[in-house]
Coordinates of C-alpha atoms in Angstrom, one line a residue:
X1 CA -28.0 -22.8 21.4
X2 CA -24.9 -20.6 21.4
X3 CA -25.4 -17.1 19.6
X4 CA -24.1 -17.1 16.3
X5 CA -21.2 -14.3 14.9
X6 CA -21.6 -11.3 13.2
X7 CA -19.8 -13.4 10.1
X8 CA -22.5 -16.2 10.3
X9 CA -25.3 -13.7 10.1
X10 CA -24.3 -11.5 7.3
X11 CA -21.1 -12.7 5.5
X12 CA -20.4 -8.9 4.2
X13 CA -19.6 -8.1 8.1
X14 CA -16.2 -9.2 7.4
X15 CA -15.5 -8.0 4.1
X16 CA -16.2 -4.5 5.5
X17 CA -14.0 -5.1 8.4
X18 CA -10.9 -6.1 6.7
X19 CA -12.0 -3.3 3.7
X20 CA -11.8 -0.5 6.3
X21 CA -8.4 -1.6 7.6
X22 CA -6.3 -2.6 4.6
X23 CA -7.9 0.8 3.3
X24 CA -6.5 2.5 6.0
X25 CA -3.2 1.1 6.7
X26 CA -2.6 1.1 2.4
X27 CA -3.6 4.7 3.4
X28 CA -0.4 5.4 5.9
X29 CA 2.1 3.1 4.2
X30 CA 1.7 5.3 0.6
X31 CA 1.7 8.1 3.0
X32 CA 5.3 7.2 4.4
X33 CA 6.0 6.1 1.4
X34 CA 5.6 9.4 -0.5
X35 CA 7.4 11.0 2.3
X36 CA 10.5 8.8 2.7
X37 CA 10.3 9.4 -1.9
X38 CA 10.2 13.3 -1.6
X39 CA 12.8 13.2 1.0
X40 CA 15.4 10.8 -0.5
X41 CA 16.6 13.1 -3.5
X42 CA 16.7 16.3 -1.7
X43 CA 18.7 15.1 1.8
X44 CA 22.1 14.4 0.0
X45 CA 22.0 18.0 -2.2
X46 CA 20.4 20.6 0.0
X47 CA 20.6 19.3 3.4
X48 CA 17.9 19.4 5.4
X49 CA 17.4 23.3 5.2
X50 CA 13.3 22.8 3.5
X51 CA 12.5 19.9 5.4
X52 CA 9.6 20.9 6.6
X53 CA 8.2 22.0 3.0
X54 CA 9.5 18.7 1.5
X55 CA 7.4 16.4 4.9
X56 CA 4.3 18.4 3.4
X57 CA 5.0 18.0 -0.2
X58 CA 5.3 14.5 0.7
X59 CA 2.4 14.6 2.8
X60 CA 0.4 15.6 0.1
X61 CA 1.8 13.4 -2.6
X62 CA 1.1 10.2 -0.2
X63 CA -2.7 11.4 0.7
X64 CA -3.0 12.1 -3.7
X65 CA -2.0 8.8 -4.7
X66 CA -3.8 6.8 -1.4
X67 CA -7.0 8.0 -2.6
X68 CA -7.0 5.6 -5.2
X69 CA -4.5 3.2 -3.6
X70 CA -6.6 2.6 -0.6
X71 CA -9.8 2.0 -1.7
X72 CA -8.6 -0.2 -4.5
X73 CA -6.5 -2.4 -2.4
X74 CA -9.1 -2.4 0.6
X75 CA -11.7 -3.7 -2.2
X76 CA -9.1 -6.8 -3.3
X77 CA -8.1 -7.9 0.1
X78 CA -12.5 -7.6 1.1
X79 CA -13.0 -9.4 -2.2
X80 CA -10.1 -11.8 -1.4
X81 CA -10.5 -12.5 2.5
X82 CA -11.5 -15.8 2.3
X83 CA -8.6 -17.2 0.4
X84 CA -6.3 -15.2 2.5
X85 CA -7.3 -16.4 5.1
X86 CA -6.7 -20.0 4.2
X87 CA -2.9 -19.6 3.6
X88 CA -0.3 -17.4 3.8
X89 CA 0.9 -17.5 0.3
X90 CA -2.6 -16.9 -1.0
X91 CA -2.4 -13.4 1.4
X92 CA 1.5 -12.6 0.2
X93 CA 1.1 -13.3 -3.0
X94 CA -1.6 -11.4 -4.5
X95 CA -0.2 -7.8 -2.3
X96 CA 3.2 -8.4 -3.7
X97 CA 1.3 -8.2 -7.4
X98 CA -0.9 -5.6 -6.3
X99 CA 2.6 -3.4 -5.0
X100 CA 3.9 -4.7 -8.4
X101 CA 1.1 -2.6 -10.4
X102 CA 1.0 0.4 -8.2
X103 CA 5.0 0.7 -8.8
X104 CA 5.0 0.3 -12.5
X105 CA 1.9 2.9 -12.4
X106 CA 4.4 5.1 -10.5
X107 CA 7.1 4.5 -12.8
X108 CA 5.0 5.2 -16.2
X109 CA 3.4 8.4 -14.3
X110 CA 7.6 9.4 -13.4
X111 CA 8.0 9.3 -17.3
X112 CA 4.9 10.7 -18.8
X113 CA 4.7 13.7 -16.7
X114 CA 8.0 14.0 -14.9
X115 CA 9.7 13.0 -18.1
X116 CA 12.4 10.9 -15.4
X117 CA 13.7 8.3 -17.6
X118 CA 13.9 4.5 -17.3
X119 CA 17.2 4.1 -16.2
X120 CA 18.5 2.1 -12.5
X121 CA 20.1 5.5 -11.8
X122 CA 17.4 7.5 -11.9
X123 CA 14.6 5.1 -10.3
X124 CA 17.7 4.8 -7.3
X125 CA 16.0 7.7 -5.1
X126 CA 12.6 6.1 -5.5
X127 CA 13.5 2.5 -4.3
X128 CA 13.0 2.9 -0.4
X129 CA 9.6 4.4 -0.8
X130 CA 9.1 1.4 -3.0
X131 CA 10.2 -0.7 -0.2
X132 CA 8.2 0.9 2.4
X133 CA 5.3 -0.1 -0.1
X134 CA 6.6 -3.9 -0.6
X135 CA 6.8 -4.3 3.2
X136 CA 3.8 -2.3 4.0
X137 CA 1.9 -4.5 1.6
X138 CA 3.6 -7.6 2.7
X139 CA 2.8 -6.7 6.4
X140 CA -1.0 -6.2 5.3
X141 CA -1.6 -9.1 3.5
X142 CA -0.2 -11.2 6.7
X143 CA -2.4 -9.1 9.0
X144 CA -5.7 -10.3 6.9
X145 CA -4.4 -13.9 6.8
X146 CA -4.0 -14.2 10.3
X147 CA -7.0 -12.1 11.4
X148 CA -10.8 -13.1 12.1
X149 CA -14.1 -12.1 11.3
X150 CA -15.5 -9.2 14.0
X151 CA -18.1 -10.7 16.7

């Protein structure tokens, strides 16, 4: 009788699994995200002269909003694994909607506290980090569908 998987025994194996490492690469794409964000409105005006103090303050932007990015979107895709894994739209489609909320969250937090209006021209410098956070989430959600339970 062959010895059954870590899945079979306890189903929660796999939710943690897939909970650690969306929660950890949610964790590095914000991270870039923030960076490539900070960096974008600053490289065309003052050159590269602060670089370093605009990597941390990007640094530290990312890590502030992945500690409630990450664990939010490592609970979905644990709480969501099993339709994921079924098919590929079920994995795409939900992280695209997830990135959706996180980027109007963004936006509305930009006009509250930043007071940076809604205008195309103004949300210009933030689009790539947005991106990075599309394909990062993109690139997660295909990494769950096509991944298996631990043995």
């Amino acid at each position: 009788m062959p010895i059954p998987s870590a899945a079979e025994m306890n189903p929660s194996d796999g939710a943690v699994a897939i909970f650690g490492k969306v929660a950890l690469w949610s964790l590095l794409t914000v991270v870039l995200a923030a960076i490539v964000t900070v960096f974008m409105p600053f490289t065309t005006i003052e050159g590269w002269g602060d670089a370093g103090g605009l990597l941390v303050v990007g640094v530290l932007v990312g890590l502030a909003i992945a500690l409630v990015v990450s664990p939010v979107s490592g609970f979905l895709a644990a709480a969501l694994r099993h339709r994921a894994r079924r098919s590929l739209p079920w994995a795409l489609g939900p992280a695209a909607v997830i990135w959706a909320v996180w980027s109007v969250v963004l936006v509305v937090w930009l006009n509250v506290d930043l007071n940076i209006p809604y205008t195309w021209k103004a949300m210009a410098d933030y689009l790539p980090g947005m991106l990075i956070g599309l394909a990062g989430s993109l690139l997660i959600a295909r990494r769950v569908h096509r991944s298996s339970d631990p043995r």
